Amino acid sequence: MTDERLARQIAFIIEIDKLKTVLRRTFLMDATRAETTAEHSWHLGVMALLLTEYADEPVDPLRVVTLVLVHDIVEIDAGDTYAYDETGYLDKAEREERAAARLYGLLPAEQGAELLALWREFEARETPDAKFANALDRLQPFLHNYTLGGDNWREHQVTPAMIRKRVAPIADISTRLADYVERLIVQSIEAGYTG
Amino acid sequence: MTDERLARQIAFIIEIDKLKTVLRRTFLMDATRAETTAEHSWHLGVMALLLTEYADEPVDPLRVVTLVLVHDIVEIDAGDTYAYDETGYLDKAEREERAAARLYGLLPAEQGAELLALWREFEARETPDAKFANALDRLQPFLHNYTLGGDNWREHQVTPAMIRKRVAPIADISTRLADYVERLIVQSIEAGYTG
């Protein structure tokens, strides 16, 4: 009985290894290659541990960490959708719902339901925890692109207006983080990283 | 003032991107390439969220997740030391202490001190949280090697006794996880993955 439960959890743990083979459009900060979604999720996890003090409303650090560690597991089936790809976004929700059902369905029922609910919470961006997790998910690739001198922005003709729209969710939960990012955007324009 | 604090945290967040370029000896479960330490840390984070119910003594999920997400950041300077490399282990502690001082020193003082203390707690393996985090750190590569049919074990002539020694910390904190792993070791011997 208990083994069956643990066996399902281990099967899920083995399955999610595939998130290490999903490539994002974001490059590593040393520009050597694209980042994997597993690496992105780890980075967000550490950021969550460090930055929850900047949330304008109280957030629960364990819930925020959980949200960011599991929110992209759906990409194993659904793939990564590039932030500025409007066509890809058309069926993103449907693809990801199917993926969530299959992947979280590997777990013991009540644990799978819990993670599914957390993933939906992240996507709905309504609770403070989900808003903060989403803010980190926007901040992290922004920092990559900024650190890389805007290579990715220039290659895809990403304008300051597009960047500001993309990072807008940060202002929903953290004035201080949003102010900081706005200063980096101004610097980026001045430096010719975007324009 | 507040900016200075946030600037240090962002500098740390940018610095730790390098953990995505540290390669481990463990291969991804699809055998395509070595795992990065950032990916390994993410995997442990999700495992922590799923498996704390198996701890024989109560553990704090947030502390366990934090321990596993930050414990390998020292590898940015100190590199990964292969589990069965006895020479590498001779100066591992010294290399990692220097790395921890530099890397956690990038953060605001009290936050850096907190992470340094957590890293030392992980290494000392004395508290239930640290024992559990260490158990996950042994379980995860074991699952990789098992899933890969023992390729890594055979290549490095890793015997069942060496595997059992390596996973022994699991029994320090979870009888059920340890029993499960022992059954997988027996299966691995029968299947010729190690011998």
Short mmCIF file of C-alpha atoms in Angstrom, two decimals:
data_model
loop_
_atom_site.label_atom_id
_atom_site.label_comp_id
_atom_site.label_asym_id
_atom_site.label_seq_id
_atom_site.Cartn_x
_atom_site.Cartn_y
_atom_site.Cartn_z
CA MET A 1 0.00 0.00 0.00
CA THR A 2 2.57 2.54 1.15
CA ASP A 3 4.88 1.21 -1.55
CA GLU A 4 2.30 1.92 -4.23
CA ARG A 5 2.16 5.53 -3.04
CA LEU A 6 5.93 5.90 -2.99
CA ALA A 7 6.22 4.13 -6.34
CA ARG A 8 3.92 6.73 -7.92
CA GLN A 9 5.93 9.56 -6.42
CA ILE A 10 9.18 8.05 -7.68
CA ALA A 11 7.64 7.56 -11.15
CA PHE A 12 6.78 11.28 -11.19
CA ILE A 13 10.27 12.21 -10.00
CA ILE A 14 11.75 10.13 -12.84
CA GLU A 15 9.32 11.58 -15.41
CA ILE A 16 10.11 15.20 -14.58
CA ASP A 17 13.78 14.62 -15.38
CA LYS A 18 12.62 15.53 -18.90
CA LEU A 19 12.29 19.18 -17.87
CA LYS A 20 16.11 19.25 -18.12
CA THR A 21 15.78 18.76 -21.88
CA VAL A 22 13.25 21.53 -22.53
CA LEU A 23 15.12 24.53 -23.92
CA ARG A 24 14.02 28.11 -23.36
CA ARG A 25 14.70 31.09 -25.61
CA THR A 26 16.64 32.70 -22.81
CA PHE A 27 20.39 32.20 -22.97
CA LEU A 28 22.63 31.56 -20.00
CA MET A 29 24.28 34.74 -18.78
CA ASP A 30 27.61 33.56 -20.23
CA ALA A 31 25.85 33.29 -23.63
CA THR A 32 27.12 29.74 -24.24
CA ARG A 33 23.75 28.09 -24.76
CA ALA A 34 20.00 28.23 -24.15
CA GLU A 35 18.81 27.72 -20.60
CA THR A 36 16.82 24.59 -19.74
CA THR A 37 13.48 24.96 -18.02
CA ALA A 38 14.75 22.97 -15.03
CA GLU A 39 17.59 25.48 -14.59
CA HIS A 40 15.16 28.39 -14.91
CA SER A 41 12.93 26.84 -12.23
CA TRP A 42 15.88 26.40 -9.86
CA HIS A 43 16.89 30.02 -10.37
CA LEU A 44 13.35 31.16 -9.55
CA GLY A 45 13.37 28.98 -6.43
CA VAL A 46 16.46 30.68 -5.04
CA MET A 47 15.09 34.10 -6.01
CA ALA A 48 11.89 33.30 -4.12
CA LEU A 49 13.91 32.46 -1.00
CA LEU A 50 15.80 35.75 -1.24
CA LEU A 51 13.21 38.28 -2.39
CA THR A 52 9.86 37.67 -0.68
CA GLU A 53 10.69 40.62 1.60
CA TYR A 54 9.82 42.90 -1.34
CA ALA A 55 6.21 41.74 -1.67
CA ASP A 56 3.74 44.58 -1.06
CA GLU A 57 1.25 42.11 0.43
CA PRO A 58 2.39 39.29 2.71
CA VAL A 59 3.30 36.10 0.86
CA ASP A 60 4.05 32.60 2.13
CA PRO A 61 7.64 31.73 1.15
CA LEU A 62 7.01 27.96 1.03
CA ARG A 63 4.02 28.42 -1.27
CA VAL A 64 5.93 30.83 -3.52
CA VAL A 65 8.88 28.43 -3.77
CA THR A 66 6.53 25.56 -4.52
CA LEU A 67 4.73 27.56 -7.21
CA VAL A 68 7.93 28.45 -9.02
CA LEU A 69 9.48 24.96 -8.76
CA VAL A 70 6.47 23.19 -10.24
CA HIS A 71 4.83 25.78 -12.52
CA ASP A 72 6.76 24.85 -15.67
CA ILE A 73 6.56 21.06 -15.38
CA VAL A 74 3.78 21.18 -18.00
CA GLU A 75 6.42 22.17 -20.54
CA ILE A 76 7.54 18.53 -20.63
CA ASP A 77 4.51 17.90 -22.86
CA ALA A 78 3.54 21.40 -23.95
CA GLY A 79 6.98 22.86 -24.70
CA ASP A 80 8.18 26.35 -23.88
CA THR A 81 6.21 29.19 -25.44
CA TYR A 82 8.41 32.18 -26.19
CA ALA A 83 7.36 35.29 -24.29
CA TYR A 84 6.89 37.37 -27.42
CA ASP A 85 5.29 34.63 -29.60
CA GLU A 86 1.64 35.66 -30.00
CA THR A 87 0.68 32.70 -32.19
CA GLY A 88 2.09 30.20 -29.72
CA TYR A 89 0.04 31.79 -26.99
CA LEU A 90 -3.25 31.06 -28.80
CA ASP A 91 -3.38 27.38 -27.80
CA LYS A 92 -0.95 27.55 -24.88
CA ALA A 93 -3.66 27.17 -22.22
CA GLU A 94 -5.19 24.11 -23.87
CA ARG A 95 -1.84 22.37 -24.44
CA GLU A 96 -0.78 23.05 -20.88
CA GLU A 97 -4.07 21.85 -19.35
CA ARG A 98 -3.63 18.47 -21.07
CA ALA A 99 -0.02 18.31 -19.95
CA ALA A 100 -0.90 19.15 -16.35
CA ALA A 101 -3.58 16.44 -16.25
CA ARG A 102 -1.18 13.77 -17.51
CA LEU A 103 1.88 14.77 -15.50
CA TYR A 104 0.30 15.56 -12.14
CA GLY A 105 -1.89 12.48 -12.73
CA LEU A 106 1.19 10.32 -12.21
CA LEU A 107 1.23 11.26 -8.52
CA PRO A 108 -0.96 9.85 -5.73
CA ALA A 109 -4.40 11.39 -6.35
CA GLU A 110 -4.51 13.95 -3.54
CA GLN A 111 -0.90 15.06 -4.05
CA GLY A 112 -1.44 15.38 -7.80
CA ALA A 113 -4.61 17.42 -7.21
CA GLU A 114 -2.68 19.70 -4.87
CA LEU A 115 0.04 20.39 -7.46
CA LEU A 116 -2.56 20.84 -10.20
CA ALA A 117 -4.33 23.43 -8.03
CA LEU A 118 -1.03 25.20 -7.40
CA TRP A 119 -0.26 25.29 -11.12
CA ARG A 120 -3.73 26.75 -11.82
CA GLU A 121 -3.16 29.27 -9.03
CA PHE A 122 0.10 30.32 -10.65
CA GLU A 123 -1.58 30.72 -14.04
CA ALA A 124 -4.55 32.68 -12.63
CA ARG A 125 -2.22 35.21 -11.00
CA GLU A 126 -4.80 36.27 -8.42
CA THR A 127 -3.42 35.36 -5.00
CA PRO A 128 -0.46 37.31 -3.59
CA ASP A 129 1.66 34.13 -3.68
CA ALA A 130 0.87 33.57 -7.37
CA LYS A 131 1.42 37.22 -8.20
CA PHE A 132 4.81 37.13 -6.55
CA ALA A 133 5.78 33.87 -8.27
CA ASN A 134 4.76 35.38 -11.61
CA ALA A 135 6.77 38.51 -10.87
CA LEU A 136 9.88 36.37 -10.37
CA ASP A 137 9.11 34.49 -13.59
CA ARG A 138 9.23 37.84 -15.42
CA LEU A 139 12.19 39.26 -13.52
CA GLN A 140 14.53 36.33 -14.12
CA PRO A 141 14.60 36.33 -17.96
CA PHE A 142 14.70 40.13 -17.84
CA LEU A 143 17.92 39.90 -15.79
CA HIS A 144 19.32 37.42 -18.30
CA ASN A 145 18.61 39.69 -21.25
CA TYR A 146 19.91 42.74 -19.41
CA THR A 147 23.12 40.95 -18.38
CA LEU A 148 23.61 39.76 -21.96
CA GLY A 149 23.53 43.34 -23.19
CA GLY A 150 20.16 42.91 -24.91
CA ASP A 151 21.33 40.40 -27.57
CA ASN A 152 18.04 38.54 -27.37
CA TRP A 153 15.98 41.74 -27.45
CA ARG A 154 17.77 43.06 -30.54
CA GLU A 155 17.59 39.70 -32.33
CA HIS A 156 13.81 39.54 -31.86
CA GLN A 157 13.22 43.31 -32.24
CA VAL A 158 11.87 43.57 -28.72
CA THR A 159 11.09 47.23 -28.02
CA PRO A 160 11.10 48.99 -24.63
CA ALA A 161 7.27 48.98 -24.78
CA MET A 162 7.25 45.19 -25.23
CA ILE A 163 9.68 44.76 -22.35
CA ARG A 164 7.59 47.02 -20.11
CA LYS A 165 4.46 45.04 -20.93
CA ARG A 166 6.26 41.79 -20.19
CA VAL A 167 7.51 42.91 -16.77
CA ALA A 168 4.26 44.69 -15.83
CA PRO A 169 3.18 41.85 -13.48
CA ILE A 170 6.09 42.77 -11.21
CA ALA A 171 4.33 46.05 -10.33
CA ASP A 172 1.21 44.09 -9.30
CA ILE A 173 2.99 42.76 -6.24
CA SER A 174 6.18 44.73 -5.63
CA THR A 175 6.65 48.46 -6.11
CA ARG A 176 10.29 48.24 -5.12
CA LEU A 177 11.16 45.45 -7.53
CA ALA A 178 9.21 47.22 -10.29
CA ASP A 179 11.06 50.50 -9.65
CA TYR A 180 14.37 48.67 -9.78
CA VAL A 181 13.49 47.00 -13.09
CA GLU A 182 12.32 50.31 -14.58
CA ARG A 183 15.74 51.82 -13.80
CA LEU A 184 17.41 48.88 -15.56
CA ILE A 185 15.13 49.39 -18.58
CA VAL A 186 16.13 53.06 -18.76
CA GLN A 187 19.79 52.00 -18.57
CA SER A 188 19.16 49.41 -21.29
CA ILE A 189 17.70 52.03 -23.62
CA GLU A 190 20.60 54.39 -22.94
CA ALA A 191 23.08 51.60 -23.61
CA GLY A 192 21.35 50.57 -26.86
CA TYR A 193 20.28 47.13 -25.61
CA THR A 194 16.76 47.88 -26.89
CA GLY A 195 15.29 50.77 -28.77
CA MET B 1 19.90 52.39 1.08
CA THR B 2 17.20 49.89 0.16
CA ASP B 3 18.58 49.90 -3.37
CA GLU B 4 21.99 48.91 -2.12
CA ARG B 5 20.41 45.89 -0.43
CA LEU B 6 18.46 44.87 -3.52
CA ALA B 7 21.48 45.51 -5.75
CA ARG B 8 23.49 43.00 -3.69
CA GLN B 9 20.73 40.43 -3.92
CA ILE B 10 20.49 40.93 -7.69
CA ALA B 11 24.28 40.64 -8.01
CA PHE B 12 24.09 37.29 -6.19
CA ILE B 13 21.20 36.15 -8.40
CA ILE B 14 23.27 37.01 -11.47
CA GLU B 15 26.40 35.32 -10.09
CA ILE B 16 24.67 32.02 -9.35
CA ASP B 17 23.66 31.68 -12.99
CA LYS B 18 27.08 30.00 -13.26
CA LEU B 19 25.70 26.94 -11.46
CA LYS B 20 24.04 26.12 -14.78
CA THR B 21 27.50 25.54 -16.29
CA VAL B 22 28.81 23.19 -13.59
CA LEU B 23 28.55 19.62 -14.89
CA ARG B 24 28.00 16.61 -12.67
CA ARG B 25 29.07 13.04 -13.36
CA THR B 26 25.43 11.99 -13.32
CA PHE B 27 23.82 11.75 -16.74
CA LEU B 28 20.29 12.86 -17.55
CA MET B 29 17.88 9.92 -17.50
CA ASP B 30 17.70 10.02 -21.31
CA ALA B 31 21.51 9.59 -21.36
CA THR B 32 22.03 12.53 -23.75
CA ARG B 33 24.42 14.53 -21.57
CA ALA B 34 25.69 15.22 -18.07
CA GLU B 35 23.34 16.96 -15.67
CA THR B 36 24.14 20.50 -14.54
CA THR B 37 24.24 21.25 -10.84
CA ALA B 38 21.41 23.78 -11.22
CA GLU B 39 19.21 21.05 -12.71
CA HIS B 40 20.18 18.65 -9.92
CA SER B 41 19.25 21.29 -7.33
CA TRP B 42 15.86 21.87 -8.94
CA HIS B 43 15.16 18.14 -8.96
CA LEU B 44 15.99 17.93 -5.26
CA GLY B 45 13.71 20.90 -4.58
CA VAL B 46 10.71 19.16 -6.11
CA MET B 47 11.62 15.90 -4.35
CA ALA B 48 11.71 17.77 -1.05
CA LEU B 49 8.20 19.12 -1.67
CA LEU B 50 6.90 15.63 -2.42
CA LEU B 51 8.70 13.37 0.03
CA THR B 52 9.00 15.02 3.44
CA GLU B 53 6.12 12.78 4.60
CA TYR B 54 8.67 9.93 4.73
CA ALA B 55 10.92 11.55 7.33
CA ASP B 56 11.12 9.50 10.54
CA GLU B 57 11.52 12.69 12.59
CA PRO B 58 9.48 15.81 11.77
CA VAL B 59 11.18 18.11 9.26
CA ASP B 60 10.34 21.64 8.14
CA PRO B 61 9.56 21.53 4.39
CA LEU B 62 10.63 25.15 3.76
CA ARG B 63 13.99 24.57 5.46
CA VAL B 64 14.55 21.31 3.58
CA VAL B 65 13.73 22.98 0.25
CA THR B 66 16.04 25.86 1.09
CA LEU B 67 18.87 23.52 2.04
CA VAL B 68 18.67 21.59 -1.21
CA LEU B 69 18.31 24.66 -3.43
CA VAL B 70 21.37 26.42 -2.02
CA HIS B 71 23.66 23.60 -0.85
CA ASP B 72 25.56 23.22 -4.12
CA ILE B 73 26.07 26.91 -4.95
CA VAL B 74 29.64 26.50 -3.66
CA GLU B 75 30.35 24.37 -6.72
CA ILE B 76 30.52 27.57 -8.78
CA ASP B 77 34.01 28.03 -7.34
CA ALA B 78 34.81 24.60 -5.95
CA GLY B 79 33.49 22.38 -8.77
CA ASP B 80 31.61 19.13 -8.42
CA THR B 81 33.42 16.36 -6.58
CA TYR B 82 32.46 12.95 -7.92
CA ALA B 83 30.81 10.77 -5.29
CA TYR B 84 33.37 7.98 -5.64
CA ASP B 85 36.47 10.20 -6.02
CA GLU B 86 38.44 9.74 -2.79
CA THR B 87 41.27 12.07 -3.78
CA GLY B 88 38.90 14.90 -4.64
CA TYR B 89 37.32 14.53 -1.23
CA LEU B 90 40.60 15.28 0.56
CA ASP B 91 40.45 19.06 0.03
CA LYS B 92 36.74 19.33 -0.73
CA ALA B 93 35.86 20.92 2.61
CA GLU B 94 38.55 23.59 2.31
CA ARG B 95 37.70 24.48 -1.30
CA GLU B 96 34.02 24.69 -0.46
CA GLU B 97 34.54 26.86 2.64
CA ARG B 98 36.39 29.45 0.55
CA ALA B 99 33.68 29.30 -2.09
CA ALA B 100 30.89 29.72 0.45
CA ALA B 101 32.61 32.75 1.99
CA ARG B 102 32.97 34.48 -1.38
CA LEU B 103 29.58 33.61 -2.84
CA TYR B 104 27.36 34.13 0.19
CA GLY B 105 29.46 37.22 0.90
CA LEU B 106 27.89 38.86 -2.15
CA LEU B 107 24.55 39.06 -0.31
CA PRO B 108 23.49 41.58 2.34
CA ALA B 109 25.43 40.56 5.47
CA GLU B 110 22.62 39.00 7.52
CA GLN B 111 21.12 37.17 4.55
CA GLY B 112 24.53 35.87 3.50
CA ALA B 113 25.22 34.69 7.05
CA GLU B 114 21.89 32.88 7.07
CA LEU B 115 22.63 31.00 3.84
CA LEU B 116 26.16 30.23 5.01
CA ALA B 117 24.73 28.75 8.21
CA LEU B 118 22.25 26.68 6.19
CA TRP B 119 25.03 25.38 3.96
CA ARG B 120 27.08 24.40 7.05
CA GLU B 121 23.98 22.76 8.52
CA PHE B 122 23.59 20.72 5.32
CA GLU B 123 27.22 19.65 5.41
CA ALA B 124 27.14 18.74 9.13
CA ARG B 125 24.17 16.44 8.57
CA GLU B 126 23.06 16.65 12.20
CA THR B 127 19.61 18.26 12.25
CA PRO B 128 16.61 16.31 10.91
CA ASP B 129 16.20 18.90 8.12
CA ALA B 130 19.83 18.50 7.04
CA LYS B 131 19.64 14.71 7.28
CA PHE B 132 16.58 14.70 5.07
CA ALA B 133 18.14 17.09 2.55
CA ASN B 134 21.23 14.86 2.42
CA ALA B 135 19.06 11.77 1.96
CA LEU B 136 17.48 13.40 -1.12
CA ASP B 137 20.94 14.35 -2.39
CA ARG B 138 21.86 10.65 -2.29
CA LEU B 139 18.53 9.35 -3.58
CA GLN B 140 18.40 11.52 -6.71
CA PRO B 141 21.64 10.38 -8.43
CA PHE B 142 20.84 6.83 -7.35
CA LEU B 143 17.54 7.07 -9.27
CA HIS B 144 19.43 8.43 -12.29
CA ASN B 145 21.90 5.56 -12.27
CA TYR B 146 19.17 3.01 -11.69
CA THR B 147 17.02 4.44 -14.51
CA LEU B 148 20.04 4.41 -16.83
CA GLY B 149 20.51 0.68 -16.24
CA GLY B 150 23.69 1.19 -14.25
CA ASP B 151 25.84 2.55 -17.12
CA ASN B 152 27.60 4.94 -14.77
CA TRP B 153 28.13 2.27 -12.11
CA ARG B 154 29.65 -0.19 -14.57
CA GLU B 155 31.85 2.46 -16.19
CA HIS B 156 33.33 3.43 -12.82
CA GLN B 157 33.28 -0.11 -11.36
CA VAL B 158 30.90 0.90 -8.60
CA THR B 159 30.04 -2.20 -6.57
CA PRO B 160 26.84 -2.85 -4.59
CA ALA B 161 28.85 -2.23 -1.40
CA MET B 162 29.91 1.20 -2.69
CA ILE B 163 26.33 2.04 -3.65
CA ARG B 164 25.04 0.93 -0.24
CA LYS B 165 27.66 3.09 1.49
CA ARG B 166 26.69 6.06 -0.67
CA VAL B 167 22.97 5.79 0.07
CA ALA B 168 23.45 4.96 3.77
CA PRO B 169 22.46 8.51 4.86
CA ILE B 170 18.93 7.80 3.63
CA ALA B 171 18.46 5.30 6.47
CA ASP B 172 19.49 7.97 8.99
CA ILE B 173 16.22 9.81 8.42
CA SER B 174 13.78 7.58 6.55
CA THR B 175 13.31 3.85 7.03
CA ARG B 176 10.71 3.70 4.28
CA LEU B 177 12.84 5.46 1.67
CA ALA B 178 15.83 3.35 2.67
CA ASP B 179 13.82 0.12 2.32
CA TYR B 180 12.63 1.22 -1.10
CA VAL B 181 16.17 1.98 -2.25
CA GLU B 182 17.43 -1.36 -0.94
CA ARG B 183 14.83 -3.15 -3.06
CA LEU B 184 16.03 -1.20 -6.11
CA ILE B 185 19.64 -2.16 -5.30
CA VAL B 186 18.68 -5.84 -5.16
CA GLN B 187 16.90 -5.46 -8.51
CA SER B 188 19.98 -3.69 -9.90
CA ILE B 189 22.23 -6.58 -8.88
CA GLU B 190 19.82 -9.13 -10.40
CA ALA B 191 19.65 -7.11 -13.61
CA GLY B 192 23.45 -6.81 -13.85
CA TYR B 193 23.53 -3.02 -13.38
CA THR B 194 26.21 -3.46 -10.71
CA GLY B 195 28.03 -6.49 -9.41
#
